[in-house]
Amino acid sequence: MKNLITKKSTQLRSMLMSNELEFLMEAHNGISAKIAEEAGFKGIWGSGLSISASLGVRDNNEASWTQVLDVVEYMSDATRIPILLDGDTGYGNFNNMRRLVMKLEQRGVAGVCIEDKIFPKTNSFLRTDAQPLADVEEFCGKIKAGQDTKLDDDFNIIARVEALIAGWGLQEAVKRADAYRKAGANGILMHSKISKPDEILAFMKEWGERSKECPVVIVPTKYYSTPTNVFREADVSVCIWANHQMRMAVTAMQNVTKTIFEEQSLMNVEDKIVAVSELFRLQNDKELEAAEKRYLTVADAEAPRVILLAASRGAELKELTEDRPKVLIDINGKPLIEQSITNFYEHEIKDLSIVTGYKKEAFKFPNIKYIHNEKFESTNELASLYLAKKEIVDTTIISYGDILYRKYILTRLLEEKGDITIVVDASIENRIPDYNGDFVLCSRKHSTKFAEASAELQGIKFGAAKDSKEASGEWIGLVKTNKVGSVVLSSALEELSKTSDFSKLKLPDLMNNLLSKKVKINVMYIDGHWMDVDSYADVSRGQQF
Ligand code: SPV
Ligand code: MG
């Protein structure tokens, strides 16, 4: 089914041979080519002036022909409509022309236009005395060489006559055009730089019936005020709008740059420019997204997984936990644990497991793996985690189910590179003396300086604030492992599971066990912005969180 689209060369040939007046729109890179196509144009003019301008060089063959080739390749890749490349003089003699035609065909370019001037050329609208014309015979040889080289019969070679530009007059223009027709040109581009169409109309009259076999292409940049119907009635075949995307782009770039420079702000420009999403659309990110779904199956395997520990009742909360575990009590109209679940979803993490225990039937969240700890009344956190051990692979986040924390904490944690990273709240100085928590000692205390060496965990101990004056902070109950960290953590867990007091052990015991094996545990410091829910007071604080 793939090749049902008409070849680009054939499309351009049909435009040249049609009885309608057709149009080519200038483009100078991939995105402008795409824009021309989306606007509805049936073909593109790969303008030498615009391509050189976009590269910041002059239209004097300062860009090498292979550099132009690279640009036109991007244009061709970005579009399905034909491109007629402005090939200047063919970048040398007949031999250079042969190579040019070969390379353009390989890149799916539909045709090339060469002008009868001397390499290196000067743009036609600059200095008349800088427009020496090529020898007619020599130029005919170039056309023939191009035609003999092409593999595709429909590839188009247009001969551009510069006699009017160089001031040699109509008769010279007609003489040259006819010689090029006889040499095999697929069309004549007749160029003029006066503000009226008179020279072109006079030529069309002289050219007469020859335009059926060898159609005429024009570039009305200078005689822009001529109604298009005048060209139509004169039997012009193709009209090129030669530089208008580039000129408009320059206007827009100058305006936006000046504003941003003067205002040192983006405030007044954002609404006047396309959204970044429009660039993504033009770049066809949609196609890549679909392809990723088809081909990039490994991506999912690497997506983080989450294990939420939620087996305990939270007996301190008495009647609030009569019919549900504490992770399901209502905070701000939502079950406590749902805030974590939503946070993970918002970070595109979809692989969630919850280890349940008390009142497991109260959990109703869809698309979650539930792992049940039957012995929840007589066991502790590590026993719950052990039941979920097959979920500890690659990037894994293990979290208490009863914590609330701000979104950015998870965003930052996901960016952490360590094998094992725990989140530690450094702002513990205002804890009341009887506050209990998992206080930690780290290799260095928190500071807000950038580029500081990362902090490492040295120990965790559950206790009261009054006994933890030396602590660097409090572990909030969130740990992330990567592929390596998951293996290390799992094997420590496995080892601990064989010890006699395993049923009493909690997550900090696992951390301390890892430390005893000299495993490095990174610390990601935060400054508050989290809480856990243990008491009635916590429940009401949670409503404000
Ligand atoms: C171009 O677009 O580069 C052309 C047309 O050759 S002109 O600039 O009018 O010479
Ligand atoms: Mg040009």
mmCIF file of C-alpha atoms in Angstrom, residues 58-277:
data_model
loop_
_atom_site.group_PDB
_atom_site.id
_atom_site.type_symbol
_atom_site.label_atom_id
_atom_site.label_comp_id
_atom_site.label_asym_id
_atom_site.label_seq_id
_atom_site.Cartn_x
_atom_site.Cartn_y
_atom_site.Cartn_z
ATOM 1 C CA ARG A 58 25.076 35.743 1.262
ATOM 2 C CA ASP A 59 23.318 34.497 -1.848
ATOM 3 C CA ASN A 60 26.688 34.186 -3.609
ATOM 4 C CA ASN A 61 27.320 30.457 -3.264
ATOM 5 C CA GLU A 62 28.887 31.059 0.117
ATOM 6 C CA ALA A 63 27.034 27.974 1.351
ATOM 7 C CA SER A 64 28.550 24.985 -0.412
ATOM 8 C CA TRP A 65 26.358 22.861 -2.625
ATOM 9 C CA THR A 66 26.443 19.969 -0.179
ATOM 10 C CA GLN A 67 25.296 22.290 2.601
ATOM 11 C CA VAL A 68 22.351 23.270 0.416
ATOM 12 C CA LEU A 69 21.783 19.587 -0.259
ATOM 13 C CA ASP A 70 21.568 18.899 3.468
ATOM 14 C CA VAL A 71 18.936 21.612 3.890
ATOM 15 C CA VAL A 72 16.833 20.401 0.981
ATOM 16 C CA GLU A 73 17.023 16.861 2.343
ATOM 17 C CA TYR A 74 15.368 18.034 5.587
ATOM 18 C CA MET A 75 12.740 19.812 3.515
ATOM 19 C CA SER A 76 12.097 16.732 1.442
ATOM 20 C CA ASP A 77 11.878 14.473 4.505
ATOM 21 C CA ALA A 78 9.350 16.802 6.123
ATOM 22 C CA THR A 79 6.909 16.878 3.197
ATOM 23 C CA ARG A 80 5.101 14.866 0.552
ATOM 24 C CA ILE A 81 4.779 17.611 -2.022
ATOM 25 C CA PRO A 82 7.452 18.178 -4.670
ATOM 26 C CA ILE A 83 10.369 20.540 -4.226
ATOM 27 C CA LEU A 84 11.964 22.470 -7.058
ATOM 28 C CA LEU A 85 15.417 23.372 -5.808
ATOM 29 C CA ASP A 86 16.982 26.646 -6.827
ATOM 30 C CA GLY A 87 20.276 25.143 -7.986
ATOM 31 C CA ASP A 88 21.879 28.498 -8.868
ATOM 32 C CA THR A 89 24.298 27.834 -11.753
ATOM 33 C CA GLY A 90 24.552 24.115 -10.990
ATOM 34 C CA TYR A 91 27.559 24.876 -8.762
ATOM 35 C CA GLY A 92 30.159 24.512 -11.490
ATOM 36 C CA ASN A 93 30.275 23.021 -14.962
ATOM 37 C CA PHE A 94 28.379 20.109 -16.564
ATOM 38 C CA ASN A 95 30.162 17.638 -14.332
ATOM 39 C CA ASN A 96 29.088 19.336 -11.130
ATOM 40 C CA MET A 97 25.571 19.443 -12.567
ATOM 41 C CA ARG A 98 25.600 15.680 -13.117
ATOM 42 C CA ARG A 99 26.519 15.032 -9.534
ATOM 43 C CA LEU A 100 23.910 17.516 -8.340
ATOM 44 C CA VAL A 101 21.138 15.773 -10.267
ATOM 45 C CA MET A 102 22.213 12.373 -8.960
ATOM 46 C CA LYS A 103 22.201 13.585 -5.358
ATOM 47 C CA LEU A 104 18.880 15.397 -5.654
ATOM 48 C CA GLU A 105 17.187 12.327 -7.087
ATOM 49 C CA GLN A 106 18.555 10.280 -4.196
ATOM 50 C CA ARG A 107 16.952 12.720 -1.782
ATOM 51 C CA GLY A 108 13.526 12.726 -3.367
ATOM 52 C CA VAL A 109 13.802 16.264 -4.722
ATOM 53 C CA ALA A 110 11.503 16.699 -7.730
ATOM 54 C CA GLY A 111 13.565 19.033 -9.844
ATOM 55 C CA VAL A 112 16.266 21.637 -10.069
ATOM 56 C CA CYS A 113 16.343 25.071 -11.633
ATOM 57 C CA ILE A 114 19.691 26.281 -12.967
ATOM 58 C CA GLU A 115 20.399 29.829 -14.143
ATOM 59 C CA ASP A 116 22.598 30.883 -17.028
ATOM 60 C CA LYS A 117 25.114 32.877 -15.022
ATOM 61 C CA ILE A 118 28.705 32.302 -13.916
ATOM 62 C CA PHE A 119 29.670 30.507 -10.702
ATOM 63 C CA PRO A 120 29.751 32.004 -8.080
ATOM 64 C CA LYS A 121 26.502 33.828 -8.826
ATOM 65 C CA THR A 122 25.113 37.001 -7.287
ATOM 66 C CA ASN A 123 21.424 37.395 -6.442
ATOM 67 C CA SER A 124 19.507 38.779 -9.408
ATOM 68 C CA PHE A 125 18.263 41.814 -7.503
ATOM 69 C CA LEU A 126 21.768 42.981 -6.646
ATOM 70 C CA ARG A 127 24.135 45.052 -8.887
ATOM 71 C CA THR A 128 23.361 44.584 -12.583
ATOM 72 C CA ASP A 129 27.083 44.664 -13.373
ATOM 73 C CA ALA A 130 27.568 41.584 -11.188
ATOM 74 C CA GLN A 131 25.371 39.441 -13.445
ATOM 75 C CA PRO A 132 27.658 38.072 -16.177
ATOM 76 C CA LEU A 133 25.833 35.549 -18.328
ATOM 77 C CA ALA A 134 27.028 32.072 -19.162
ATOM 78 C CA ASP A 135 27.940 31.045 -22.666
ATOM 79 C CA VAL A 136 24.798 29.640 -24.307
ATOM 80 C CA GLU A 137 26.482 26.499 -25.669
ATOM 81 C CA GLU A 138 28.157 25.756 -22.396
ATOM 82 C CA PHE A 139 24.848 26.150 -20.550
ATOM 83 C CA CYS A 140 23.061 23.871 -23.038
ATOM 84 C CA GLY A 141 25.737 21.260 -22.311
ATOM 85 C CA LYS A 142 24.871 21.529 -18.622
ATOM 86 C CA ILE A 143 21.172 20.955 -19.320
ATOM 87 C CA LYS A 144 21.955 17.925 -21.504
ATOM 88 C CA ALA A 145 24.344 16.501 -18.925
ATOM 89 C CA GLY A 146 21.626 16.794 -16.281
ATOM 90 C CA GLN A 147 19.030 15.137 -18.471
ATOM 91 C CA ASP A 148 21.384 12.291 -19.376
ATOM 92 C CA THR A 149 22.224 11.711 -15.728
ATOM 93 C CA LYS A 150 18.759 11.469 -14.240
ATOM 94 C CA LEU A 151 17.379 8.005 -13.592
ATOM 95 C CA ASP A 152 13.779 9.162 -13.287
ATOM 96 C CA ASP A 153 12.270 10.502 -16.518
ATOM 97 C CA ASP A 154 9.978 12.778 -14.529
ATOM 98 C CA PHE A 155 12.806 14.571 -12.701
ATOM 99 C CA ASN A 156 12.570 18.198 -13.829
ATOM 100 C CA ILE A 157 15.335 20.450 -15.073
ATOM 101 C CA ILE A 158 14.229 24.047 -15.431
ATOM 102 C CA ALA A 159 16.469 26.496 -17.271
ATOM 103 C CA ARG A 160 16.440 30.011 -15.891
ATOM 104 C CA VAL A 161 17.135 32.852 -18.243
ATOM 105 C CA GLU A 162 18.880 35.876 -16.721
ATOM 106 C CA ALA A 163 19.137 37.958 -19.889
ATOM 107 C CA LEU A 164 16.519 40.468 -18.696
ATOM 108 C CA ILE A 165 18.197 40.703 -15.282
ATOM 109 C CA ALA A 166 21.583 41.394 -16.897
ATOM 110 C CA GLY A 167 20.020 44.023 -19.170
ATOM 111 C CA TRP A 168 20.520 42.163 -22.478
ATOM 112 C CA GLY A 169 16.927 42.646 -23.633
ATOM 113 C CA LEU A 170 14.034 40.573 -24.896
ATOM 114 C CA GLN A 171 15.584 39.158 -28.090
ATOM 115 C CA GLU A 172 18.535 37.689 -26.158
ATOM 116 C CA ALA A 173 16.088 36.292 -23.612
ATOM 117 C CA VAL A 174 14.027 34.550 -26.291
ATOM 118 C CA LYS A 175 17.127 33.285 -28.102
ATOM 119 C CA ARG A 176 18.506 31.756 -24.924
ATOM 120 C CA ALA A 177 15.171 30.290 -23.852
ATOM 121 C CA ASP A 178 14.817 28.585 -27.189
ATOM 122 C CA ALA A 179 18.315 27.157 -27.091
ATOM 123 C CA TYR A 180 17.614 25.728 -23.635
ATOM 124 C CA ARG A 181 14.293 24.295 -24.808
ATOM 125 C CA LYS A 182 16.089 22.523 -27.632
ATOM 126 C CA ALA A 183 18.734 21.260 -25.194
ATOM 127 C CA GLY A 184 15.943 19.475 -23.317
ATOM 128 C CA ALA A 185 14.851 21.805 -20.493
ATOM 129 C CA ASN A 186 11.526 20.812 -18.929
ATOM 130 C CA GLY A 187 10.609 24.461 -18.523
ATOM 131 C CA ILE A 188 11.961 28.007 -18.718
ATOM 132 C CA LEU A 189 12.141 30.312 -15.716
ATOM 133 C CA MET A 190 12.085 33.818 -17.100
ATOM 134 C CA HIS A 191 13.245 36.293 -14.488
ATOM 135 C CA SER A 192 12.620 40.039 -14.396
ATOM 136 C CA LYS A 193 13.385 42.676 -11.796
ATOM 137 C CA ILE A 194 11.258 45.595 -12.948
ATOM 138 C CA SER A 195 8.177 46.609 -11.004
ATOM 139 C CA LYS A 196 5.748 45.902 -13.849
ATOM 140 C CA PRO A 197 5.095 42.574 -15.622
ATOM 141 C CA ASP A 198 5.863 44.135 -19.012
ATOM 142 C CA GLU A 199 9.052 42.186 -19.785
ATOM 143 C CA ILE A 200 7.412 38.905 -18.822
ATOM 144 C CA LEU A 201 4.263 39.599 -20.839
ATOM 145 C CA ALA A 202 6.355 40.548 -23.876
ATOM 146 C CA PHE A 203 8.311 37.320 -23.534
ATOM 147 C CA MET A 204 5.130 35.238 -23.199
ATOM 148 C CA LYS A 205 3.859 36.770 -26.407
ATOM 149 C CA GLU A 206 7.056 35.892 -28.275
ATOM 150 C CA TRP A 207 7.229 32.424 -26.713
ATOM 151 C CA GLY A 208 3.724 31.623 -27.942
ATOM 152 C CA GLU A 209 2.929 27.968 -28.605
ATOM 153 C CA ARG A 210 6.308 26.858 -27.338
ATOM 154 C CA SER A 211 4.906 27.148 -23.775
ATOM 155 C CA LYS A 212 2.824 23.991 -24.422
ATOM 156 C CA GLU A 213 5.967 21.918 -24.758
ATOM 157 C CA CYS A 214 8.262 24.043 -22.619
ATOM 158 C CA PRO A 215 6.185 25.826 -19.964
ATOM 159 C CA VAL A 216 7.167 29.113 -18.366
ATOM 160 C CA VAL A 217 7.840 29.735 -14.692
ATOM 161 C CA ILE A 218 7.961 33.240 -13.200
ATOM 162 C CA VAL A 219 9.029 34.910 -9.935
ATOM 163 C CA PRO A 220 6.986 38.105 -9.453
ATOM 164 C CA THR A 221 8.893 39.358 -6.387
ATOM 165 C CA LYS A 222 9.458 42.798 -7.950
ATOM 166 C CA TYR A 223 6.234 43.061 -9.962
ATOM 167 C CA TYR A 224 4.215 41.899 -6.952
ATOM 168 C CA SER A 225 1.375 44.359 -7.527
ATOM 169 C CA THR A 226 0.343 42.613 -10.735
ATOM 170 C CA PRO A 227 -3.024 40.818 -10.357
ATOM 171 C CA THR A 228 -2.419 37.096 -10.581
ATOM 172 C CA ASN A 229 -5.009 36.786 -13.321
ATOM 173 C CA VAL A 230 -2.666 38.677 -15.643
ATOM 174 C CA PHE A 231 -0.204 35.752 -15.400
ATOM 175 C CA ARG A 232 -3.000 33.266 -15.874
ATOM 176 C CA GLU A 233 -4.208 34.986 -19.017
ATOM 177 C CA ALA A 234 -0.674 35.214 -20.373
ATOM 178 C CA ASP A 235 -0.353 31.401 -20.169
ATOM 179 C CA VAL A 236 2.269 31.365 -17.443
ATOM 180 C CA SER A 237 2.535 27.825 -16.104
ATOM 181 C CA VAL A 238 3.979 28.195 -12.615
ATOM 182 C CA CYS A 239 4.259 31.232 -10.356
ATOM 183 C CA ILE A 240 6.831 31.178 -7.540
ATOM 184 C CA TRP A 241 6.297 33.140 -4.315
ATOM 185 C CA ALA A 242 10.015 33.193 -3.795
ATOM 186 C CA ASN A 243 10.955 34.501 -0.365
ATOM 187 C CA HIS A 244 7.898 35.407 1.664
ATOM 188 C CA GLN A 245 8.120 32.896 4.498
ATOM 189 C CA MET A 246 11.671 34.031 5.129
ATOM 190 C CA ARG A 247 10.818 37.728 5.029
ATOM 191 C CA MET A 248 7.861 37.291 7.369
ATOM 192 C CA ALA A 249 9.969 35.159 9.707
ATOM 193 C CA VAL A 250 12.544 37.944 9.868
ATOM 194 C CA THR A 251 9.831 40.487 10.737
ATOM 195 C CA ALA A 252 8.537 38.208 13.494
ATOM 196 C CA MET A 253 11.980 37.339 14.860
ATOM 197 C CA GLN A 254 13.045 40.985 14.948
ATOM 198 C CA ASN A 255 9.863 41.997 16.787
ATOM 199 C CA VAL A 256 9.924 39.290 19.414
ATOM 200 C CA THR A 257 13.645 39.593 20.051
ATOM 201 C CA LYS A 258 13.462 43.349 20.457
ATOM 202 C CA THR A 259 10.563 43.090 22.895
ATOM 203 C CA ILE A 260 12.241 40.436 25.017
ATOM 204 C CA PHE A 261 15.498 42.375 25.042
ATOM 205 C CA GLU A 262 13.867 45.627 26.062
ATOM 206 C CA GLU A 263 11.448 44.203 28.609
ATOM 207 C CA GLN A 264 13.669 41.448 30.041
ATOM 208 C CA SER A 265 10.483 39.461 30.356
ATOM 209 C CA LEU A 266 8.312 37.082 28.368
ATOM 210 C CA MET A 267 5.088 38.511 29.721
ATOM 211 C CA ASN A 268 4.108 40.469 26.615
ATOM 212 C CA VAL A 269 5.159 37.962 24.015
ATOM 213 C CA GLU A 270 3.683 34.657 25.099
ATOM 214 C CA ASP A 271 0.218 35.377 23.751
ATOM 215 C CA LYS A 272 1.558 36.537 20.405
ATOM 216 C CA ILE A 273 3.577 33.458 19.513
ATOM 217 C CA VAL A 274 2.675 29.847 18.875
ATOM 218 C CA ALA A 275 2.611 27.529 21.862
ATOM 219 C CA VAL A 276 5.464 25.071 22.243
ATOM 220 C CA SER A 277 2.853 22.407 21.566
#
